[in-house]
Every structure is written in structure tokens, then in C-alpha cells.
Coordinates of C-alpha atoms in Angstrom, one line a residue:
M291 CA 222.9 286.6 105.2
D292 CA 219.4 285.9 106.4
R293 CA 216.6 284.1 104.6
N294 CA 215.1 287.4 103.3
S295 CA 218.4 288.2 101.7
V296 CA 218.5 284.9 100.0
I297 CA 215.0 285.4 98.7
G298 CA 216.0 288.8 97.5
F299 CA 219.0 287.4 95.5
A300 CA 216.8 284.6 94.2
L301 CA 214.3 287.3 93.1
I302 CA 217.0 289.2 91.3
A303 CA 218.1 286.0 89.5
A304 CA 214.5 285.3 88.5
I305 CA 214.1 288.8 87.2
M306 CA 217.3 288.5 85.1
I307 CA 216.1 285.3 83.5
V308 CA 212.7 286.8 82.7
W309 CA 214.5 290.0 81.5
L310 CA 216.6 287.9 79.1
Q311 CA 213.4 286.8 77.4
F312 CA 212.3 290.5 77.1
M313 CA 215.7 291.4 75.6
K314 CA 215.1 289.4 72.5
P315 CA 213.9 291.5 69.6
Q316 CA 210.2 291.4 69.1
Q317 CA 209.5 288.2 67.1
K318 CA 206.5 288.5 64.9
M319 CA 205.1 285.6 63.0
E320 CA 204.4 286.1 59.4
L321 CA 201.1 287.9 59.0
E322 CA 198.4 286.8 56.7
K323 CA 198.9 288.0 53.2
A324 CA 198.1 291.8 53.0
A325 CA 195.1 292.8 51.0
A326 CA 196.0 293.7 47.4
R327 CA 196.3 297.5 46.9
T328 CA 194.9 297.5 43.4
E329 CA 192.8 295.3 41.2
A330 CA 195.8 294.9 38.9
V331 CA 197.8 293.3 41.6
N332 CA 195.0 290.9 42.5
K333 CA 195.1 289.7 38.9
A334 CA 198.8 289.2 38.9
P335 CA 199.9 285.7 38.1
A336 CA 201.0 283.3 40.9
G337 CA 204.5 284.1 42.1
A338 CA 204.4 287.7 41.0
L339 CA 206.1 290.2 43.4
P340 CA 203.9 292.7 45.3
P341 CA 204.3 296.4 44.5
S342 CA 206.8 297.0 47.3
L343 CA 209.2 294.3 46.3
P344 CA 212.2 294.9 44.0
A345 CA 212.3 293.1 40.7
A346 CA 215.0 292.3 38.2
A347 CA 215.2 294.6 35.2
A348 CA 211.9 294.3 33.4
P349 CA 211.5 293.9 29.6
A350 CA 210.5 297.0 27.9
E351 CA 207.0 295.8 27.1
S352 CA 206.2 295.4 30.8
L353 CA 206.9 299.1 31.3
G354 CA 204.3 300.4 28.9
S355 CA 204.7 304.1 28.3
F356 CA 207.9 304.1 30.5
A357 CA 209.7 301.6 28.1
Q358 CA 211.7 304.4 26.4
A359 CA 213.2 305.4 29.7
S360 CA 214.4 301.9 30.4
V361 CA 217.3 302.3 28.0
G362 CA 220.2 304.7 28.6
T363 CA 223.7 305.2 30.0
E364 CA 224.3 305.2 33.8
Q365 CA 226.1 308.1 35.3
S366 CA 227.4 308.4 38.8
I367 CA 227.9 311.4 41.0
T368 CA 230.0 311.3 44.2
I369 CA 229.2 313.6 47.1
D370 CA 231.7 314.0 49.8
N371 CA 230.8 315.7 53.1
D372 CA 232.3 315.8 56.6
L373 CA 230.6 312.6 57.7
F374 CA 230.2 310.3 54.7
T375 CA 230.9 309.8 51.0
A376 CA 227.7 309.0 48.9
V377 CA 227.3 307.8 45.4
L378 CA 224.2 308.7 43.4
S379 CA 223.2 307.0 40.1
S380 CA 221.3 308.4 37.2
K381 CA 219.8 305.0 36.7
G382 CA 216.8 305.3 39.1
A383 CA 218.1 308.6 40.6
T384 CA 219.0 306.4 43.5
L385 CA 221.5 306.1 46.3
K386 CA 224.0 303.3 45.5
S387 CA 226.7 303.8 48.2
L388 CA 227.1 305.5 51.5
V389 CA 230.5 305.1 53.3
L390 CA 230.7 306.6 56.8
K391 CA 234.0 308.4 57.7
K392 CA 233.8 308.2 61.5
H393 CA 232.6 304.6 61.9
L394 CA 234.6 301.7 60.5
D395 CA 234.0 298.0 60.3
V396 CA 235.4 295.4 62.6
N397 CA 238.6 295.4 60.6
G398 CA 239.0 299.1 61.0
K399 CA 238.2 299.8 57.3
P400 CA 235.5 302.1 55.7
F401 CA 232.5 300.2 54.5
N402 CA 229.4 300.8 52.4
L403 CA 226.3 300.7 54.6
I404 CA 224.0 299.9 51.7
S405 CA 223.7 296.2 50.8
A406 CA 221.9 296.6 47.5
R407 CA 224.9 298.0 45.7
Q408 CA 223.8 297.0 42.2
Q409 CA 220.2 298.3 42.1
G410 CA 220.5 301.1 44.7
A411 CA 218.6 301.7 47.9
L412 CA 215.9 304.3 47.2
S413 CA 213.1 304.2 44.6
M414 CA 209.6 305.4 43.8
L415 CA 207.1 302.5 43.2
F416 CA 203.7 302.7 41.7
L417 CA 201.2 301.1 39.3
S418 CA 200.1 302.8 36.2
N419 CA 196.5 302.8 35.1
D420 CA 197.3 300.2 32.5
G421 CA 198.5 297.8 35.3
K422 CA 202.3 298.3 34.7
R423 CA 204.4 298.0 37.8
I424 CA 207.0 300.8 37.8
D425 CA 210.1 300.9 39.9
T426 CA 212.1 304.0 39.1
R427 CA 215.4 302.1 39.6
E428 CA 214.7 300.5 36.2
L429 CA 214.6 303.9 34.5
Y430 CA 217.3 306.2 33.3
F431 CA 217.2 309.8 34.5
R432 CA 219.3 312.7 33.3
P433 CA 221.4 314.6 35.8
L434 CA 221.1 318.4 35.6
D435 CA 224.7 318.8 36.8
A436 CA 227.6 317.6 34.6
K437 CA 229.9 317.2 37.6
T438 CA 230.9 313.7 38.7
S439 CA 232.3 314.5 42.1
V440 CA 231.4 317.3 44.5
K441 CA 232.6 318.2 48.0
V442 CA 230.6 320.0 50.6
T443 CA 231.7 321.0 54.2
G444 CA 230.4 322.6 57.3
K445 CA 227.1 324.4 56.8
E446 CA 227.4 324.5 53.0
K447 CA 224.4 323.1 51.0
L448 CA 224.5 321.1 47.8
A449 CA 221.6 320.0 45.6
V450 CA 221.8 317.3 43.0
T451 CA 218.8 317.0 40.6
F452 CA 217.8 314.2 38.2
V453 CA 214.9 314.5 35.7
L454 CA 213.0 311.8 33.8
D455 CA 210.8 313.0 30.9
V456 CA 208.3 310.3 30.4
D457 CA 206.5 312.1 27.6
A458 CA 205.5 315.6 26.6
S459 CA 203.1 316.0 29.6
R460 CA 204.7 313.9 32.3
S461 CA 208.0 314.1 34.1
I462 CA 209.6 313.0 37.4
Q463 CA 212.2 315.2 39.2
V464 CA 214.3 313.9 42.1
T465 CA 216.4 316.3 44.1
Y466 CA 218.9 315.3 46.8
S467 CA 220.0 318.2 49.1
F468 CA 223.2 317.6 51.2
T469 CA 224.6 319.6 54.1
G470 CA 228.3 319.4 54.9
D471 CA 228.0 318.4 58.6
S472 CA 224.8 316.3 58.7
Y473 CA 223.7 312.8 58.1
V474 CA 220.3 314.0 57.0
V475 CA 219.7 314.3 53.3
D476 CA 216.6 316.2 52.0
Y477 CA 214.9 314.3 49.3
G478 CA 212.5 316.1 46.9
L479 CA 210.1 314.3 44.6
K480 CA 208.2 316.3 42.0
L481 CA 205.6 314.7 39.8
N482 CA 204.3 316.6 36.8
G483 CA 201.1 315.3 35.1
F484 CA 200.7 312.2 37.1
G485 CA 197.4 313.2 38.9
S486 CA 195.3 310.8 36.9
T487 CA 197.8 308.1 35.7
L488 CA 198.6 306.4 39.0
A489 CA 196.4 303.4 40.0
G490 CA 194.8 304.0 43.3
N491 CA 196.1 307.6 43.2
E492 CA 199.1 306.3 45.3
Y493 CA 202.8 305.8 45.1
Q494 CA 205.4 304.4 47.6
L495 CA 208.7 305.8 48.5
D496 CA 210.7 302.7 49.2
W497 CA 214.0 302.0 51.0
D498 CA 215.2 298.6 49.7
G499 CA 218.9 299.0 50.3
G500 CA 219.3 297.0 53.4
L501 CA 222.1 297.7 55.9
V502 CA 225.2 295.6 55.8
Y503 CA 226.6 293.9 58.9
S504 CA 229.8 295.5 60.2
E505 CA 230.5 293.7 63.4
K506 CA 232.3 290.4 64.2
D507 CA 229.3 288.7 65.8
H508 CA 226.8 288.5 63.0
K509 CA 224.4 286.5 65.1
D510 CA 224.2 289.3 67.7
E511 CA 223.8 291.9 64.9
S512 CA 221.0 289.7 63.4
N513 CA 219.2 289.7 66.8
N514 CA 219.2 293.5 66.6
A515 CA 218.1 293.9 62.9
V516 CA 214.5 294.9 62.3
A517 CA 212.3 297.0 60.1
S518 CA 210.1 299.4 62.0
A519 CA 207.6 302.3 61.7
Y520 CA 206.2 304.9 64.0
L521 CA 202.5 305.7 63.5
G522 CA 199.6 306.3 65.8
G523 CA 201.8 307.0 68.7
G524 CA 203.2 303.5 68.7
L525 CA 206.1 301.5 67.4
L526 CA 205.5 298.8 64.8
K527 CA 208.3 296.3 64.4
L528 CA 209.0 293.4 62.0
D529 CA 211.7 290.8 62.7
A530 CA 212.6 288.3 60.0
K531 CA 213.9 285.6 62.3
D532 CA 213.3 282.5 60.2
S533 CA 214.9 281.9 56.8
K534 CA 212.0 279.7 55.8
Q535 CA 209.4 282.5 56.0
R536 CA 208.9 285.8 54.4
Y537 CA 207.7 288.5 56.8
K538 CA 205.6 291.5 55.8
E539 CA 203.3 293.9 57.5
E540 CA 201.1 296.7 56.1
E541 CA 199.3 299.3 58.1
S542 CA 197.3 302.4 57.2
G543 CA 197.7 305.7 58.9
N544 CA 200.0 308.7 59.2
A545 CA 203.5 307.5 59.8
Q546 CA 206.2 309.8 61.2
W547 CA 208.9 307.5 59.8
V548 CA 209.8 304.1 58.5
A549 CA 213.2 302.6 59.2
V550 CA 215.6 299.7 58.7
Q551 CA 218.2 299.0 61.3
N552 CA 220.9 296.7 62.6
K553 CA 222.7 296.9 65.9
Y554 CA 224.4 300.3 65.5
F555 CA 223.1 301.9 62.2
V556 CA 219.7 302.9 60.8
A557 CA 218.3 304.1 57.5
A558 CA 215.0 306.1 57.9
L559 CA 212.5 307.8 55.7
I560 CA 210.7 310.8 57.2
P561 CA 207.8 312.3 55.2
G562 CA 207.2 316.0 54.9
R563 CA 203.4 315.6 54.8
A564 CA 200.9 313.0 56.1
S565 CA 201.3 309.5 54.7
D566 CA 198.6 307.0 54.0
G567 CA 200.4 304.1 55.6
V568 CA 203.5 301.9 55.7
F569 CA 204.8 298.7 54.2
L570 CA 207.4 296.6 55.9
Q571 CA 209.0 293.4 54.6
G572 CA 211.9 291.2 55.6
V573 CA 213.6 288.0 54.8
K574 CA 216.5 286.1 56.4
K575 CA 219.0 284.7 53.9
G576 CA 219.3 280.9 54.2
G577 CA 222.6 279.7 55.4
S578 CA 223.6 283.0 56.9
E579 CA 222.6 285.4 59.7
F580 CA 221.9 288.3 57.4
E581 CA 218.4 289.7 57.4
N582 CA 217.4 292.0 54.5
Y583 CA 214.6 294.5 55.1
E584 CA 212.5 296.9 53.1
A585 CA 210.5 299.8 54.4
A586 CA 208.1 302.0 52.4
L587 CA 205.9 305.0 52.9
K588 CA 202.6 305.1 51.1
M589 CA 201.8 308.6 49.7
S590 CA 198.5 309.7 48.2
V591 CA 198.2 311.8 45.0
P592 CA 195.0 313.8 44.7
A593 CA 193.1 312.8 41.5
G594 CA 193.5 315.4 38.8
Q595 CA 196.3 317.3 40.6
G596 CA 198.8 318.4 37.9
V597 CA 201.8 318.8 40.1
V598 CA 202.8 316.9 43.2
D599 CA 205.8 318.3 45.1
D600 CA 206.7 316.1 48.0
H601 CA 209.6 316.4 50.4
F602 CA 211.2 313.8 52.6
R603 CA 214.2 313.5 54.9
L604 CA 216.5 310.6 54.6
Y605 CA 218.7 309.6 57.5
V606 CA 221.4 307.0 57.0
G607 CA 223.9 306.8 59.8
P608 CA 224.7 305.8 63.4
M609 CA 222.0 305.3 66.0
D610 CA 223.2 308.1 68.2
Y611 CA 220.5 309.0 70.6
N612 CA 221.0 312.8 70.6
T613 CA 221.3 312.9 66.8
L614 CA 218.1 310.9 66.3
K615 CA 216.2 312.9 69.0
S616 CA 217.2 316.2 67.3
L617 CA 215.1 315.2 64.3
N618 CA 211.9 315.7 66.4
V619 CA 210.0 312.8 64.9
K620 CA 210.6 310.2 67.7
L621 CA 213.2 308.4 65.6
E622 CA 215.1 307.7 68.8
K623 CA 212.4 305.1 69.5
V624 CA 214.4 302.8 67.2
M625 CA 216.9 302.4 70.1
D626 CA 215.8 299.5 72.4
F627 CA 216.0 300.6 76.0
G628 CA 213.7 297.9 77.3
W629 CA 210.3 298.5 79.0
E630 CA 208.8 301.7 77.8
W631 CA 207.3 302.5 81.2
L632 CA 210.2 301.4 83.5
T633 CA 213.7 301.1 82.1
R634 CA 213.5 303.5 79.2
P635 CA 212.9 306.6 81.4
F636 CA 216.1 305.7 83.4
A637 CA 218.0 305.4 80.2
E638 CA 216.8 308.6 78.6
F639 CA 216.7 310.9 81.6
I640 CA 219.4 309.6 83.9
I641 CA 222.0 307.4 82.2
L642 CA 222.4 309.1 78.8
P643 CA 222.4 312.7 80.2
I644 CA 225.1 311.9 82.7
F645 CA 227.2 310.2 80.1
N646 CA 226.9 313.1 77.8
W647 CA 227.8 315.5 80.6
L648 CA 230.9 313.5 81.5
N649 CA 231.9 313.1 77.9
K650 CA 232.4 316.9 77.7
V651 CA 235.3 316.8 80.1
V652 CA 236.4 313.1 79.9
H653 CA 237.0 311.6 76.5
N654 CA 238.0 308.1 77.5
F655 CA 234.8 306.0 77.8
G656 CA 236.4 303.5 80.2
L657 CA 237.1 306.4 82.7
I658 CA 233.5 307.7 82.1
I659 CA 232.1 304.3 83.0
I660 CA 234.2 304.2 86.2
I661 CA 233.1 307.8 87.2
F662 CA 229.5 306.9 86.4
A663 CA 229.7 303.8 88.7
F664 CA 231.1 306.0 91.5
L665 CA 228.4 308.6 91.1
I666 CA 225.7 305.9 91.2
K667 CA 227.2 304.3 94.3
M668 CA 227.3 307.7 96.1
V669 CA 223.6 308.3 95.2
T670 CA 222.6 304.9 96.5
Y671 CA 224.7 305.2 99.7
P672 CA 221.7 306.1 101.9
L673 CA 220.0 302.9 100.7
S674 CA 223.1 300.8 101.6
L675 CA 223.4 302.4 105.0
A676 CA 219.7 301.7 105.7
S677 CA 220.2 298.1 104.5
T678 CA 223.1 297.5 106.9
K679 CA 221.3 299.0 109.9
S680 CA 218.2 296.8 109.0
M681 CA 220.5 293.8 108.9
K682 CA 221.9 294.6 112.3
K683 CA 218.4 294.8 113.8
M684 CA 217.4 291.6 112.1
S685 CA 220.5 289.9 113.5
A686 CA 219.5 291.0 117.0
M687 CA 216.1 289.6 116.5
Q688 CA 217.1 286.1 115.4
P689 CA 217.0 284.4 118.8
L690 CA 213.5 285.7 119.4
M691 CA 212.4 284.7 115.9
Q692 CA 213.7 281.2 116.5
E693 CA 211.8 281.1 119.8
L694 CA 208.6 282.2 118.2
Q695 CA 209.0 279.6 115.4
T696 CA 209.4 276.8 118.0
K697 CA 206.5 278.0 120.1
H698 CA 204.0 278.5 117.3
K699 CA 205.2 275.8 114.9
D700 CA 201.7 274.3 114.8
D701 CA 199.9 277.7 114.3
P702 CA 201.3 279.5 111.3
A703 CA 198.7 282.3 111.5
K704 CA 199.7 283.1 115.1
L705 CA 203.4 283.0 114.2
Q706 CA 202.9 285.5 111.4
S707 CA 200.8 287.8 113.6
E708 CA 203.4 287.8 116.4
M709 CA 206.3 288.3 113.9
A710 CA 204.5 291.2 112.2
R711 CA 203.8 292.8 115.6
I712 CA 207.4 292.6 116.8
Y713 CA 208.7 293.9 113.5
K714 CA 206.4 296.9 113.7
E715 CA 207.1 297.7 117.3
A716 CA 210.9 297.3 116.9
G717 CA 210.9 299.5 113.8
V718 CA 212.3 296.7 111.6
N719 CA 211.4 296.2 107.9
P720 CA 211.9 292.5 107.1
L721 CA 212.7 293.4 103.5
G722 CA 215.1 296.1 104.5
G723 CA 218.1 294.1 103.5
C724 CA 216.7 293.4 100.0
L725 CA 214.7 296.6 99.3
P726 CA 217.7 298.8 98.3
T727 CA 218.7 296.3 95.7
V728 CA 215.2 295.9 94.4
I729 CA 214.8 299.7 94.1
Q730 CA 218.0 299.9 92.1
M731 CA 216.9 297.2 89.6
P732 CA 215.3 299.5 87.0
L733 CA 218.5 301.5 86.8
L734 CA 220.6 298.3 86.6
F735 CA 218.5 296.9 83.9
A736 CA 218.5 300.2 82.0
M737 CA 222.3 300.0 82.1
F738 CA 222.1 296.6 80.3
Y739 CA 220.1 298.1 77.5
V740 CA 222.2 301.3 77.1
F741 CA 225.6 299.5 77.1
R742 CA 224.4 296.9 74.6
S743 CA 223.2 299.4 72.1
S744 CA 225.3 302.5 72.6
I745 CA 227.4 303.3 69.6
Q746 CA 229.6 305.6 71.7
L747 CA 231.3 302.5 73.2
R748 CA 231.8 300.9 69.7
Q749 CA 235.6 300.4 69.0
H750 CA 236.6 302.4 72.0
G751 CA 239.1 300.4 74.2
F752 CA 240.2 300.6 77.8
L753 CA 243.1 298.7 79.4
W754 CA 243.2 295.2 77.9
A755 CA 239.7 295.6 76.3
K756 CA 240.1 296.7 72.7
D757 CA 236.4 297.3 72.2
L758 CA 234.1 298.1 75.1
S759 CA 231.0 297.2 73.0
V760 CA 232.0 293.5 72.8
P761 CA 233.2 291.0 75.3
D762 CA 236.9 291.4 76.4
S763 CA 237.8 288.0 75.2
I764 CA 241.4 286.9 75.8
F765 CA 241.0 283.3 74.5
D766 CA 238.6 281.8 72.0
F767 CA 237.9 278.0 72.3
G768 CA 236.8 277.5 68.7
F769 CA 233.6 275.9 70.0
A770 CA 230.8 277.0 72.4
L771 CA 230.3 275.7 75.9
P772 CA 226.7 275.5 77.1
L773 CA 225.7 278.6 79.0
Y774 CA 229.3 280.0 79.0
G775 CA 230.1 280.7 75.4
D776 CA 233.0 280.2 73.1
H777 CA 235.6 282.4 74.8
I778 CA 237.1 283.5 78.1
A779 CA 236.4 287.2 79.1
V780 CA 238.3 288.8 81.9
M781 CA 235.8 291.4 83.2
P782 CA 233.2 288.8 84.2
I783 CA 235.8 286.8 86.1
L784 CA 236.9 289.8 88.1
M785 CA 233.3 290.8 88.6
A786 CA 232.4 287.4 90.0
V787 CA 235.3 287.7 92.4
T788 CA 234.0 291.1 93.7
V789 CA 230.5 289.7 94.0
F790 CA 231.9 286.9 96.3
L791 CA 233.9 289.4 98.3
Q792 CA 230.9 291.7 98.7
Q793 CA 228.8 288.9 100.1
K794 CA 231.6 288.0 102.5
I795 CA 231.6 291.4 104.1
T796 CA 227.9 292.1 104.0
P797 CA 226.2 291.5 107.4
T798 CA 224.4 288.2 107.7
T799 CA 222.1 286.6 110.2
Q800 CA 222.5 282.9 109.3
T801 CA 225.4 280.6 108.3
N802 CA 223.6 277.5 107.3
D803 CA 224.4 275.3 104.3
Q804 CA 222.0 277.1 102.0
M805 CA 223.8 280.4 102.7
K806 CA 227.1 278.8 101.9
I807 CA 225.8 277.4 98.6
M808 CA 224.4 280.9 97.7
M809 CA 227.8 282.4 98.4
W810 CA 229.2 280.5 95.5
M811 CA 226.1 280.2 93.3
F812 CA 225.4 283.9 92.8
P813 CA 229.0 284.8 91.6
A814 CA 228.8 281.8 89.3
M815 CA 225.5 283.0 87.8
M816 CA 227.0 286.4 87.2
L817 CA 230.0 284.9 85.5
L818 CA 227.9 282.9 83.1
F819 CA 225.5 285.8 82.5
F820 CA 228.2 288.4 81.8
N821 CA 230.7 286.4 79.7
N822 CA 228.9 287.3 76.5
M823 CA 228.0 290.8 77.5
P824 CA 229.9 294.0 76.3
A825 CA 233.1 294.7 78.2
G826 CA 231.8 298.1 79.0
L827 CA 228.9 296.6 80.9
G828 CA 231.3 294.2 82.8
L829 CA 233.6 297.2 83.6
Y830 CA 230.6 299.1 85.1
Y831 CA 229.5 296.3 87.3
L832 CA 233.1 295.4 88.3
M833 CA 233.7 299.0 89.5
F834 CA 230.3 299.2 91.0
N835 CA 231.1 296.2 93.1
I836 CA 234.5 297.5 94.1
F837 CA 232.9 300.7 95.2
S838 CA 230.3 298.7 97.0
I839 CA 232.9 296.7 98.9
A840 CA 234.7 299.9 100.0
Q841 CA 231.4 301.4 101.0
Q842 CA 230.3 298.3 102.9
A843 CA 233.6 298.2 104.7
Y844 CA 233.2 301.8 105.7
I845 CA 229.6 301.2 106.9
N846 CA 230.6 298.1 108.8
A847 CA 233.2 300.2 110.6
T848 CA 230.9 303.1 111.4
V849 CA 227.7 301.1 112.3
S850 CA 229.4 299.6 115.3
D851 CA 228.4 297.0 117.9
E852 CA 226.9 299.8 120.0
D853 CA 224.3 300.2 117.2
K854 CA 223.6 296.5 117.3
A855 CA 223.2 296.6 121.1
A856 CA 220.8 299.6 120.8
A857 CA 218.9 297.6 118.3
A858 CA 218.8 294.6 120.6
M859 CA 217.4 296.8 123.4
Q860 CA 214.7 298.2 121.0
V861 CA 213.8 294.6 120.1
A862 CA 213.6 293.6 123.8
A863 CA 211.3 296.6 124.6
A864 CA 209.1 295.6 121.7
T865 CA 208.8 292.0 122.9
A866 CA 208.0 292.8 126.5
P867 CA 204.2 292.7 126.1
A868 CA 204.4 289.2 124.5
K869 CA 206.5 287.9 127.4
G870 CA 204.2 289.5 130.0
T871 CA 201.2 287.7 128.5
K872 CA 203.1 284.4 128.7
K873 CA 203.8 284.9 132.4
G874 CA 200.2 285.9 133.0
G875 CA 199.0 282.8 131.4
K876 CA 201.1 280.6 133.8
K877 CA 199.6 282.3 136.9
K878 CA 196.2 281.1 135.8

């Protein structure tokens, strides 16, 4: 392994360290307090909650003309489709529970995705002209259907409607429309007689149900939990990383969606018409890793308009790339695939399509990962072959390089000039040994992102790994070791061994002490780095290295000493002018 190879490996390590910093969810400091949306809010007493925050049940006098609707009997309706079981409540016409059928928690049991189980997740928020803050979750609607449990399957449709009669001239109608085989729920909101009774001629549709944590590693899940919105062609994110702060962000414009997410699941609101802006808020609960988020769409109501009939889509379910992309609103942007301009294209247009294609014929994700590693290795074979041949030439040039370094040790400029000339005339690229690895880096980094966030690997096992989405731990220490973690995982150990073996059989040009240190240092770095990574990612790199070892052994056998001799002759021919000049100088 020559100096250039060492520099290449050092570069890879440096890139990985920098990349780790980029992997962290975007950390936003708390913004300055948002400008109040109405004069009534500006006059609110100190400590009052802003319009987008939930509040405890308000006394009747605080609801003004809506006070009568704050008293009633709650009724629940259970909707059971092919993918989830949802519970709607007449108090607030809201969603109180959504239990997925195909995705279980870490203990293998069904779980309710919604964290706000008492008050519900969805509400309409607005200020009345008399300054009353109205959250529809405090009001009792009447269901138009007397059924308490309904089942819908396949392409069947089901509509559940709630009505709130405020007075003789005003009413609110909320309609949920379910499809048997879809996570998407159509949400209709019809306002009658509200055209001149809303302060600022605006209301907000608010998701304040949070998303519960379902994984064993709550810290990892917390690192992936954010509230976000997509507007103006860009992604707006809010990360409540500090329990001592309250985070919020408000932005005007037409949003395609707002969302709340954790590592594998997302709840998103998609408007049917142009919105006026978004409101995002988050807080981290003290003493725990749980981050609770709220996301709202601001919707305008034209002054004097008697009837406002708005339609939204609600998606609460897994962050499956194909499912999110099929909604055609860029909701797939919630999935973190790294740099938008570099690693994301590799993830979206190479890795995921190949995985989906393989999954049609192979249903074990461990085997899919192995096949994928093999395909990538075959595609990169020309690069590996070119690298080996370049190393052979570099090896043949080492005596001459040492001679030049000795001769021009006091003239660095002359040394560089001579080396560049010889490299060019001998047809040798000094970066040839490292370039193939550098070219593959975007793909390798994209693999990190995909494997860390892909729900397809969640709770799918292979060999001793019970879940490819988490480390394949075989022993937990009960405490954490610096850099290494709190467990022993098998895949990283095997991968480190294959990294060492691969270095042993890769052609080198030097055998000094630095090379020997690097032989052990790089596998150790990989071991530390991968110990806390998903087992699926470790399996991919393990198999990639095994295929690399087999490929390198084949190349070593086919790129024979004759090739090295030919390279040496090419180098000798390239250096002939330099030696001629030297002799000529002596004759003088």
C-alpha cells in the first residue's frame, strides 16, 4: 500500500467523520417569538398559549357563543380497514387512536401511534371576532351515523360525518372518508355562516397528536423525530432537541404539506387548496427522550363567504418511500437520504429501485442485501481492475521515485515537475489506487442513509440478527464504553476482519511502519463506527468486502507479473529523456 493509498484511506475516514455531523437531524435554535396573528392574541395575558397550542378544557364563559357546545356526551366510532384500526370521537370530531396492523412495536404487539389519546390528534383552531380562542376538541359534535363499529376492505369507501350546530346560522361539518386498502384518509371541513365571524379571516387545521415511540432505542428515535413542512420548493424542519426550550416556527406561503415524524412513521396533513402558511412547534419532555410536535396549516376564509368547503388528505402510517411518493406532493422528502445534490439521487434512483425489483422475487431482506452487494461489486469491477493495474505501475515506478526524491530533495518544484512528467509519459495516474474508492463514496454514503431509515428492514431478521434495522447485539454490557457503545455486535467484528484481509491481498508499494499501523487502524475504525449501526448495513458491507476479497484475488491472479514487467518497460521508456539529459550534463 503506497502513500497515495494511505492518503485515500485517511480521506475516507475524514469524510466519514464529517458525514457523521451531517447525519444529525437539523438542529434549529428556538426562533424569536412569532408575530401575533391577531390583535386579540397580542392582548392575551402573560403565559397564555398561542392559537396553535392545545389547552385544557376551557370554562364555558371562555367559549362565548360556542359555550353550549362544550357540554355533551362523547361517542366513539371504530373504523377497521385492511391496514389499521382507527377510533373517532364525537368530542371534537377528532382522531383518538390509530393502530397499525402490519407494523408492531418492539415487543411484537400492536400499538397506538397517537400520543394524545385523551384529547385527540386533529382539530380546527380559530379566534372568534370577540377574541375567544376555539379548539374544536373542546366541543361536542353529533355523529350522523348511529353505528359504533364499521369495517371496510379493499377498494370500498366509507364516510363518517360529524356535525356541530353552533346556532341557527352557523354550523361545522367534519367528514372522514376511509378506503379499505389505504393509509390515506380524506378529511372534509365544511363551514356554514363563518365568513365574517373568524378573526383575521383565518383558521388552522392542526395535528397535535404526536407520534409515540415504538423502538427499543428511544434516543435514536428522538434523533429522527422532527416536525416539517414543504413550501416554496424547500423543506422546513423543526427539531426540539433541548428540553429547556420550546421550539416554534411560523412561515407564510402555500404549503404542500405539514408533517410530524419519528424514525419510521409519519403523520401528514395535505391541503386540497392553497394554504396561507404553516405553524410548527415542538417540545422535548424533561427526563425523557420523547419529543412532542405539532404541525398546522393556515387556511384563509374569504370575508363574507357563506360556505367554505375545504378538503384535506391525512396520512398516518409508515414512511415507505413508494407509498409517500405516490401521493404526488413531495411527501417522500420527509425521508432523510443525506445531501440533496449528492447522496439522495443515488438513494432514490439506484438503491431503492433495485431493492424494490429484487423484492418482487426474493422476500428475505437478508438475501436481498447480499444480492445487492454482489451486483454493486460487479458494476464496480472495472474500477477495481483499473486500480490494481495502476498499483502495479506505481510499484514498478517506486525505485525511480526514490531516486528522484534523493536527487531533488532541495528543489521541491523540480521534483514535482519531474514526477508529473514521468507519470504522464508512463500513463500512470497517481490517484489511480484511490480514485475507484472515492468514486464509490456517494453510493456508499447513500447506503448508510437508506439502511438507517428504511422501514422495510424493520423487524426482519437474517441468521442470528433478529432485526436488520438495529445492531445485531449478542451481549449487552449494561453500561456504555466510549466510542464503542453498550453492546457487542457480530456483523461489525466480521466486517473488520474482512477489511483487514482485503488490505492484506491488495497490491502495495510500501511496507513501512506507517503502512503496518494503517493495516490495523482502519479495521478498528470500521469496528467502532459500525457497532451501533443497523445489522442490515453491517451485512451489506460484510458481503461487499467478501466479494471484494474474491474479486481482488481473481484480479491478482489474472494481472500477472508479465503485466508488471510491461509496466516497468513503459516506465523505463518514459524516463529515458531524463537520463539522457543527465549524461549530457556530465559531458559538459
